Each structure stands twice: as C-alpha cells, then as structure tokens.
PDB file of C-alpha atoms in Angstrom:
ATOM      1  CA  GLN A   1      94.051 108.015 121.219  1.00 75.00           C
ATOM      2  CA  LYS A   2      92.567 106.376 118.157  1.00 84.00           C
ATOM      3  CA  GLU A   3      88.886 106.996 117.546  1.00 89.00           C
ATOM      4  CA  VAL A   4      87.997 103.316 117.968  1.00 93.00           C
ATOM      5  CA  GLU A   5      90.271 100.781 119.665  1.00 93.00           C
ATOM      6  CA  GLN A   6      90.065  97.016 119.995  1.00 94.00           C
ATOM      7  CA  ASN A   7      92.305  94.279 121.301  1.00 86.00           C
ATOM      8  CA  SER A   8      93.445  92.320 118.245  1.00 81.00           C
ATOM      9  CA  GLY A   9      93.336  88.983 120.063  1.00 83.00           C
ATOM     10  CA  PRO A  10      93.126  86.204 119.251  1.00 92.00           C
ATOM     11  CA  LEU A  11      90.402  85.464 121.751  1.00 95.00           C
ATOM     12  CA  SER A  12      89.998  81.735 122.165  1.00 96.00           C
ATOM     13  CA  VAL A  13      86.889  80.273 123.804  1.00 97.00           C
ATOM     14  CA  PRO A  14      85.504  76.742 124.036  1.00 97.00           C
ATOM     15  CA  GLU A  15      82.329  75.795 122.225  1.00 97.00           C
ATOM     16  CA  GLY A  16      79.256  76.707 124.275  1.00 97.00           C
ATOM     17  CA  ALA A  17      80.976  79.456 126.264  1.00 97.00           C
ATOM     18  CA  ILE A  18      80.267  83.179 126.200  1.00 97.00           C
ATOM     19  CA  ALA A  19      82.650  85.218 124.068  1.00 97.00           C
ATOM     20  CA  SER A  20      83.125  88.816 125.165  1.00 97.00           C
ATOM     21  CA  LEU A  21      84.520  91.313 122.678  1.00 97.00           C
ATOM     22  CA  ASN A  22      85.353  94.836 123.761  1.00 96.00           C
ATOM     23  CA  CYS A  23      85.903  98.198 122.125  1.00 95.00           C
ATOM     24  CA  THR A  24      86.704 101.663 123.462  1.00 95.00           C
ATOM     25  CA  TYR A  25      86.146 104.954 121.709  1.00 94.00           C
ATOM     26  CA  SER A  26      87.210 108.578 121.877  1.00 91.00           C
ATOM     27  CA  ASP A  27      85.215 111.793 122.117  1.00 85.00           C
ATOM     28  CA  ARG A  28      85.746 112.330 118.386  1.00 85.00           C
ATOM     29  CA  VAL A  29      83.071 109.831 117.362  1.00 84.00           C
ATOM     30  CA  SER A  30      79.310 110.040 117.513  1.00 82.00           C
ATOM     31  CA  GLN A  31      77.127 107.894 119.733  1.00 82.00           C
ATOM     32  CA  SER A  32      76.290 105.364 117.030  1.00 90.00           C
ATOM     33  CA  PHE A  33      78.127 102.041 117.134  1.00 94.00           C
ATOM     34  CA  PHE A  34      78.205  98.964 114.973  1.00 96.00           C
ATOM     35  CA  TRP A  35      79.622  95.445 115.117  1.00 97.00           C
ATOM     36  CA  TYR A  36      80.688  93.757 111.901  1.00 97.00           C
ATOM     37  CA  ARG A  37      81.765  90.148 111.444  1.00 98.00           C
ATOM     38  CA  GLN A  38      84.359  89.202 108.849  1.00 97.00           C
ATOM     39  CA  TYR A  39      85.125  85.609 107.977  1.00 96.00           C
ATOM     40  CA  SER A  40      88.583  84.901 106.618  1.00 93.00           C
ATOM     41  CA  GLY A  41      88.800  85.927 102.972  1.00 90.00           C
ATOM     42  CA  LYS A  42      85.350  87.497 102.978  1.00 94.00           C
ATOM     43  CA  SER A  43      83.941  90.992 103.239  1.00 96.00           C
ATOM     44  CA  PRO A  44      82.580  92.418 106.523  1.00 97.00           C
ATOM     45  CA  GLU A  45      78.885  92.110 107.296  1.00 96.00           C
ATOM     46  CA  LEU A  46      76.855  94.033 109.861  1.00 96.00           C
ATOM     47  CA  ILE A  47      75.568  91.998 112.796  1.00 96.00           C
ATOM     48  CA  MET A  48      74.530  94.581 115.401  1.00 94.00           C
ATOM     49  CA  SER A  49      74.067  98.295 115.907  1.00 94.00           C
ATOM     50  CA  ILE A  50      73.556 100.176 119.177  1.00 95.00           C
ATOM     51  CA  TYR A  51      72.810 103.816 119.844  1.00 92.00           C
ATOM     52  CA  SER A  52      71.546 103.983 123.444  1.00 91.00           C
ATOM     53  CA  ASN A  53      73.137 103.202 126.775  1.00 94.00           C
ATOM     54  CA  GLY A  54      72.476  99.683 127.970  1.00 95.00           C
ATOM     55  CA  ASP A  55      72.000  96.319 126.285  1.00 96.00           C
ATOM     56  CA  LYS A  56      70.527  95.304 122.966  1.00 96.00           C
ATOM     57  CA  GLU A  57      69.874  91.644 122.279  1.00 97.00           C
ATOM     58  CA  ASP A  58      69.478  89.816 118.981  1.00 96.00           C
ATOM     59  CA  GLY A  59      69.446  86.044 119.226  1.00 97.00           C
ATOM     60  CA  ARG A  60      72.750  84.842 120.669  1.00 97.00           C
ATOM     61  CA  PHE A  61      74.266  88.318 120.331  1.00 98.00           C
ATOM     62  CA  THR A  62      74.087  91.141 122.882  1.00 98.00           C
ATOM     63  CA  ALA A  63      75.595  94.549 122.286  1.00 97.00           C
ATOM     64  CA  GLN A  64      76.327  96.725 125.297  1.00 97.00           C
ATOM     65  CA  LEU A  65      77.021 100.452 125.334  1.00 96.00           C
ATOM     66  CA  ASN A  66      78.409 102.366 128.311  1.00 94.00           C
ATOM     67  CA  LYS A  67      78.738 106.031 127.403  1.00 92.00           C
ATOM     68  CA  ALA A  68      80.174 107.073 130.763  1.00 92.00           C
ATOM     69  CA  SER A  69      83.119 104.701 130.352  1.00 92.00           C
ATOM     70  CA  GLN A  70      83.212 105.014 126.553  1.00 93.00           C
ATOM     71  CA  TYR A  71      83.148 101.354 125.743  1.00 94.00           C
ATOM     72  CA  VAL A  72      81.068  99.059 123.591  1.00 96.00           C
ATOM     73  CA  SER A  73      80.914  95.296 123.992  1.00 97.00           C
ATOM     74  CA  LEU A  74      79.594  92.355 122.021  1.00 98.00           C
ATOM     75  CA  LEU A  75      78.659  89.180 123.841  1.00 98.00           C
ATOM     76  CA  ILE A  76      78.140  85.949 121.953  1.00 98.00           C
ATOM     77  CA  ARG A  77      76.331  83.307 123.980  1.00 98.00           C
ATOM     78  CA  ASP A  78      76.643  79.585 123.307  1.00 98.00           C
ATOM     79  CA  SER A  79      79.611  80.205 121.015  1.00 98.00           C
ATOM     80  CA  GLN A  80      79.893  77.905 118.016  1.00 97.00           C
ATOM     81  CA  PRO A  81      82.885  77.080 115.810  1.00 96.00           C
ATOM     82  CA  SER A  82      81.007  78.913 113.034  1.00 97.00           C
ATOM     83  CA  ASP A  83      81.371  82.123 115.084  1.00 98.00           C
ATOM     84  CA  SER A  84      85.138  81.994 114.512  1.00 97.00           C
ATOM     85  CA  ALA A  85      85.849  85.214 112.640  1.00 97.00           C
ATOM     86  CA  THR A  86      87.228  88.707 113.093  1.00 96.00           C
ATOM     87  CA  TYR A  87      84.825  91.107 114.777  1.00 97.00           C
ATOM     88  CA  LEU A  88      85.121  94.762 113.878  1.00 97.00           C
ATOM     89  CA  CYS A  89      83.818  97.547 116.081  1.00 96.00           C
ATOM     90  CA  ALA A  90      82.895 100.755 114.254  1.00 96.00           C
ATOM     91  CA  ALA A  91      81.552 104.219 115.037  1.00 94.00           C
ATOM     92  CA  LEU A  92      80.157 107.027 112.984  1.00 90.00           C
ATOM     93  CA  SER A  93      82.356 110.099 112.827  1.00 85.00           C
ATOM     94  CA  GLY A  94      82.441 113.415 111.014  1.00 78.00           C
ATOM     95  CA  GLY A  95      78.847 114.274 111.810  1.00 73.00           C
ATOM     96  CA  TYR A  96      77.426 110.827 111.003  1.00 70.00           C
ATOM     97  CA  ASN A  97      79.100 110.926 107.620  1.00 80.00           C
ATOM     98  CA  LYS A  98      81.764 108.234 107.777  1.00 88.00           C
ATOM     99  CA  LEU A  99      82.265 104.946 109.550  1.00 92.00           C
ATOM    100  CA  ILE A 100      85.540 104.472 111.416  1.00 93.00           C
ATOM    101  CA  PHE A 101      86.636 100.943 112.301  1.00 95.00           C
ATOM    102  CA  GLY A 102      88.760  99.490 115.025  1.00 94.00           C
ATOM    103  CA  ALA A 103      91.521  97.032 114.134  1.00 94.00           C
ATOM    104  CA  GLY A 104      89.245  94.059 114.825  1.00 95.00           C
ATOM    105  CA  THR A 105      89.412  91.170 117.297  1.00 95.00           C
ATOM    106  CA  ARG A 106      89.952  87.661 116.016  1.00 95.00           C
ATOM    107  CA  LEU A 107      87.742  85.108 117.761  1.00 97.00           C
ATOM    108  CA  ALA A 108      88.489  81.394 117.679  1.00 97.00           C
ATOM    109  CA  VAL A 109      85.864  78.996 119.041  1.00 97.00           C
ATOM    110  CA  HIS A 110      87.293  75.526 119.554  1.00 95.00           C
ATOM    111  CA  PRO A 111      85.240  72.321 119.891  1.00 91.00           C
TER     112      PRO A 111
ATOM    113  CA  ASP B   1      74.736  88.946  90.982  1.00 65.00           C
ATOM    114  CA  ALA B   2      76.353  90.825  93.841  1.00 73.00           C
ATOM    115  CA  ASP B   3      74.843  94.182  94.819  1.00 94.00           C
ATOM    116  CA  VAL B   4      78.325  95.746  95.047  1.00 97.00           C
ATOM    117  CA  THR B   5      80.796  94.549  92.427  1.00 97.00           C
ATOM    118  CA  GLN B   6      84.518  95.224  92.407  1.00 98.00           C
ATOM    119  CA  THR B   7      86.935  94.676  89.555  1.00 97.00           C
ATOM    120  CA  PRO B   8      89.550  93.348  89.382  1.00 97.00           C
ATOM    121  CA  ARG B   9      89.379  90.891  92.283  1.00 97.00           C
ATOM    122  CA  ASN B  10      93.117  90.308  92.193  1.00 97.00           C
ATOM    123  CA  ARG B  11      95.895  92.337  90.641  1.00 97.00           C
ATOM    124  CA  ILE B  12      99.660  92.125  90.727  1.00 97.00           C
ATOM    125  CA  THR B  13     101.534  95.142  89.424  1.00 96.00           C
ATOM    126  CA  LYS B  14     104.922  96.800  89.576  1.00 97.00           C
ATOM    127  CA  THR B  15     106.106  99.901  91.367  1.00 97.00           C
ATOM    128  CA  GLY B  16     105.305 103.064  89.428  1.00 97.00           C
ATOM    129  CA  LYS B  17     102.414 101.644  87.430  1.00 97.00           C
ATOM    130  CA  ARG B  18      98.999 103.297  87.344  1.00 96.00           C
ATOM    131  CA  ILE B  19      96.201 101.138  88.699  1.00 97.00           C
ATOM    132  CA  MET B  20      92.446 101.619  88.715  1.00 98.00           C
ATOM    133  CA  LEU B  21      90.041  99.666  90.893  1.00 98.00           C
ATOM    134  CA  GLU B  22      86.413  99.889  89.883  1.00 98.00           C
ATOM    135  CA  CYS B  23      83.237  99.576  91.892  1.00 98.00           C
ATOM    136  CA  SER B  24      79.641  99.454  90.737  1.00 98.00           C
ATOM    137  CA  GLN B  25      76.462  98.994  92.764  1.00 97.00           C
ATOM    138  CA  THR B  26      72.841  98.140  92.149  1.00 96.00           C
ATOM    139  CA  LYS B  27      71.557  99.063  95.614  1.00 94.00           C
ATOM    140  CA  GLY B  28      70.555 102.575  94.581  1.00 92.00           C
ATOM    141  CA  HIS B  29      72.575 104.118  97.405  1.00 93.00           C
ATOM    142  CA  ASP B  30      73.982 107.601  97.065  1.00 92.00           C
ATOM    143  CA  ARG B  31      76.899 107.069  99.444  1.00 94.00           C
ATOM    144  CA  MET B  32      79.984 105.130  98.356  1.00 96.00           C
ATOM    145  CA  TYR B  33      83.277 104.479 100.106  1.00 97.00           C
ATOM    146  CA  TRP B  34      86.718 103.034  99.512  1.00 98.00           C
ATOM    147  CA  TYR B  35      88.539 101.325 102.378  1.00 98.00           C
ATOM    148  CA  ARG B  36      91.816  99.453 102.561  1.00 97.00           C
ATOM    149  CA  GLN B  37      92.481  96.609 104.955  1.00 97.00           C
ATOM    150  CA  ASP B  38      95.885  95.622 106.270  1.00 94.00           C
ATOM    151  CA  PRO B  39      96.581  92.891 108.832  1.00 86.00           C
ATOM    152  CA  GLY B  40      96.330  94.281 112.364  1.00 82.00           C
ATOM    153  CA  LEU B  41      95.095  97.680 111.178  1.00 85.00           C
ATOM    154  CA  GLY B  42      91.469  97.008 110.405  1.00 88.00           C
ATOM    155  CA  LEU B  43      89.633  98.977 107.737  1.00 94.00           C
ATOM    156  CA  ARG B  44      90.872 102.477 106.986  1.00 95.00           C
ATOM    157  CA  LEU B  45      88.840 104.969 104.973  1.00 95.00           C
ATOM    158  CA  ILE B  46      90.510 106.309 101.830  1.00 97.00           C
ATOM    159  CA  TYR B  47      87.782 108.378 100.147  1.00 97.00           C
ATOM    160  CA  TYR B  48      84.021 108.699 100.315  1.00 95.00           C
ATOM    161  CA  SER B  49      81.371 110.273  98.125  1.00 95.00           C
ATOM    162  CA  PHE B  50      77.804 111.310  98.833  1.00 92.00           C
ATOM    163  CA  ASP B  51      76.885 112.034  95.234  1.00 91.00           C
ATOM    164  CA  VAL B  52      78.511 112.582  91.854  1.00 92.00           C
ATOM    165  CA  LYS B  53      79.614 116.098  92.775  1.00 92.00           C
ATOM    166  CA  ASP B  54      80.679 115.365  96.344  1.00 93.00           C
ATOM    167  CA  ILE B  55      84.043 113.716  97.020  1.00 95.00           C
ATOM    168  CA  ASN B  56      85.723 113.689 100.438  1.00 94.00           C
ATOM    169  CA  LYS B  57      89.097 112.562 101.705  1.00 94.00           C
ATOM    170  CA  GLY B  58      89.220 109.915 104.382  1.00 93.00           C
ATOM    171  CA  GLU B  59      91.929 108.953 106.867  1.00 90.00           C
ATOM    172  CA  ILE B  60      94.572 107.893 104.341  1.00 95.00           C
ATOM    173  CA  SER B  61      93.992 109.597 100.967  1.00 96.00           C
ATOM    174  CA  ASP B  62      97.621 110.377 100.079  1.00 96.00           C
ATOM    175  CA  GLY B  63      98.704 108.507  96.964  1.00 96.00           C
ATOM    176  CA  TYR B  64      95.121 107.810  95.881  1.00 97.00           C
ATOM    177  CA  SER B  65      92.497 109.564  93.792  1.00 97.00           C
ATOM    178  CA  VAL B  66      88.877 108.745  93.022  1.00 98.00           C
ATOM    179  CA  SER B  67      86.252 109.391  90.398  1.00 97.00           C
ATOM    180  CA  ARG B  68      82.481 109.168  90.835  1.00 97.00           C
ATOM    181  CA  GLN B  69      81.368 108.614  87.248  1.00 93.00           C
ATOM    182  CA  ALA B  70      77.716 108.046  88.115  1.00 95.00           C
ATOM    183  CA  GLN B  71      75.571 107.324  91.137  1.00 94.00           C
ATOM    184  CA  ALA B  72      76.349 103.653  90.705  1.00 96.00           C
ATOM    185  CA  LYS B  73      80.077 103.856  89.917  1.00 97.00           C
ATOM    186  CA  PHE B  74      83.032 104.862  92.074  1.00 98.00           C
ATOM    187  CA  SER B  75      86.628 104.210  90.992  1.00 98.00           C
ATOM    188  CA  LEU B  76      89.849 104.324  92.975  1.00 98.00           C
ATOM    189  CA  SER B  77      93.145 105.114  91.246  1.00 98.00           C
ATOM    190  CA  LEU B  78      96.738 104.719  92.290  1.00 96.00           C
ATOM    191  CA  GLU B  79      98.643 107.057  89.974  1.00 92.00           C
ATOM    192  CA  SER B  80     102.043 105.565  90.732  1.00 96.00           C
ATOM    193  CA  ALA B  81     101.767 102.416  92.804  1.00 96.00           C
ATOM    194  CA  ILE B  82     104.256 101.709  95.574  1.00 97.00           C
ATOM    195  CA  PRO B  83     104.798  98.486  97.578  1.00 97.00           C
ATOM    196  CA  ASN B  84     103.214  99.814 100.782  1.00 95.00           C
ATOM    197  CA  GLN B  85      99.948 100.129  98.874  1.00 97.00           C
ATOM    198  CA  THR B  86      99.790  96.353  98.804  1.00 97.00           C
ATOM    199  CA  ALA B  87      96.526  95.625 100.606  1.00 97.00           C
ATOM    200  CA  LEU B  88      92.964  94.378 100.321  1.00 97.00           C
ATOM    201  CA  TYR B  89      90.679  97.136  99.062  1.00 98.00           C
ATOM    202  CA  PHE B  90      86.957  97.249  99.732  1.00 98.00           C
ATOM    203  CA  CYS B  91      84.266  99.348  98.130  1.00 98.00           C
ATOM    204  CA  ALA B  92      81.114  99.906 100.186  1.00 97.00           C
ATOM    205  CA  THR B  93      77.795 101.701  99.942  1.00 96.00           C
ATOM    206  CA  SER B  94      75.296 103.035 102.458  1.00 93.00           C
ATOM    207  CA  ASP B  95      71.959 104.720 102.541  1.00 88.00           C
ATOM    208  CA  PHE B  96      71.438 108.293 103.615  1.00 77.00           C
ATOM    209  CA  GLY B  97      72.378 109.655 107.052  1.00 68.00           C
ATOM    210  CA  GLY B  98      71.892 108.819 110.713  1.00 67.00           C
ATOM    211  CA  GLY B  99      72.209 105.209 111.710  1.00 70.00           C
ATOM    212  CA  ALA B 100      71.716 104.056 108.141  1.00 77.00           C
ATOM    213  CA  ALA B 101      75.067 105.633 107.329  1.00 77.00           C
ATOM    214  CA  GLY B 102      76.661 103.016 109.582  1.00 86.00           C
ATOM    215  CA  GLU B 103      75.178 100.083 107.721  1.00 92.00           C
ATOM    216  CA  LEU B 104      77.674  99.482 104.965  1.00 95.00           C
ATOM    217  CA  PHE B 105      77.279  96.976 102.164  1.00 96.00           C
ATOM    218  CA  PHE B 106      80.660  95.773 100.992  1.00 97.00           C
ATOM    219  CA  GLY B 107      81.938  94.441  97.744  1.00 97.00           C
ATOM    220  CA  GLU B 108      83.973  91.238  97.716  1.00 97.00           C
ATOM    221  CA  GLY B 109      87.278  93.082  97.821  1.00 97.00           C
ATOM    222  CA  SER B 110      90.167  93.662  95.436  1.00 98.00           C
ATOM    223  CA  ARG B 111      93.522  92.256  96.456  1.00 97.00           C
ATOM    224  CA  LEU B 112      96.337  94.410  95.124  1.00 97.00           C
ATOM    225  CA  THR B 113      99.994  93.440  95.237  1.00 97.00           C
ATOM    226  CA  VAL B 114     102.626  95.984  94.252  1.00 97.00           C
ATOM    227  CA  LEU B 115     106.069  94.500  93.584  1.00 96.00           C
TER     228      LEU B 115
END
C-alpha cells in the first residue's frame, strides 16, 4: 500500500454543491495531514492542515480526520468554478521530516 | 519577487546531457526539498536537506544528485539526462519540525524535457 492514496478523479460537481475529496493513508506516516490546492500550471499551495481526530473548519473548507479508519477528507461547501483545481493530500513521514503526497484528485466545478 | 525562485523555468535538452536546476529562497528556512511531478503520480520527493551539511535521499533519488551551497541555495543535477526524467520539478522550503514541516512553500516549477 502506498503511504498516501487518492482517487485521481476527475470529480465533477455543480456550482453550489458540496465537493468531497478523500484520502487514505498507511501506518508508515505520522498523524499530521495537509491539503494542498494546485491550479493548472501553478505550484501547490497549502489550504488546510489537520492533526486531531474530528473536523476542522476554515471558511468553506472542512478537513476531517478519522484515525481508526485511516482516512482524511476535505469538504468544500458552496463549490465555485474557481475551486476547479487538483487537490493533493499529504502526510508527514520519516519522523516528521518529509512530506509525502498522494497522486491528487482533480476537481471540476461546472456552472 | 518570489520567495522561492527556480531557474530555469523551462529547459529542453538531449539524452546524455548534464542538467542543473537551481533554487534559491529568501524565506530564511533551513529545510529545502526537490520534488518531481508527473501526470497521475502526484509529487514525489527526490532529495531533501535540513542544513548545508545534511542531505537526504527521498523516494526517487536514482539518477539525481543535489548540492546545498548555502542555506538559501539548493541545486538539483541530472548527470546524464534520460527521457523518463521529463517532468515538472518543484523546489520547496519549510520551517523547522512538527506541523511546520508540512507547510511547504513552493517555487514556480521548472519544466524539463529530455529528448
């Protein structure tokens, strides 16, 4: 099993809907998780981090961590066409020394 | 000016040539990283460095080497480029340890094509 796994998509949602992006992880990573957004042709940028079980909200974004099931989710409420991007799930590995990324999920929000 | 600067931004080269990608940063971070990105594979770690005297291999270091010339400079070299090294390369920095180590600041990327 890869350390961090994501469905590559694309995930297509209508404008205004909730987009749900999922990520699973192995025992080889630490309990620190991050969501990055990457627009086409641009570099990734951090949008959320989560370290504890449960939900963490920031504006329209909610990160969810379930350690028992080893998955991390990102919910985007009221999705906008400007949210169309690739979302990368990442986890710290090697004793908090390096960040390992999943393959990314491409999200398309259509008007 | 960008906090993390990569040069060149685009490069086309031939098989067997030596290539160097350079990265410099003004964020004052000790930690620097080189990743490559391929379609469908996400970002894969090539090398990382915690200071000038500390260099570590990542997931896919074969065929690559690095040099940390100063706290602010971290270069990636391909001694003899091959076509499957065609990819988008990103340099990144982070602050020290814990959760801060997961907050990476990326350069704009260097697109390398090996013919």
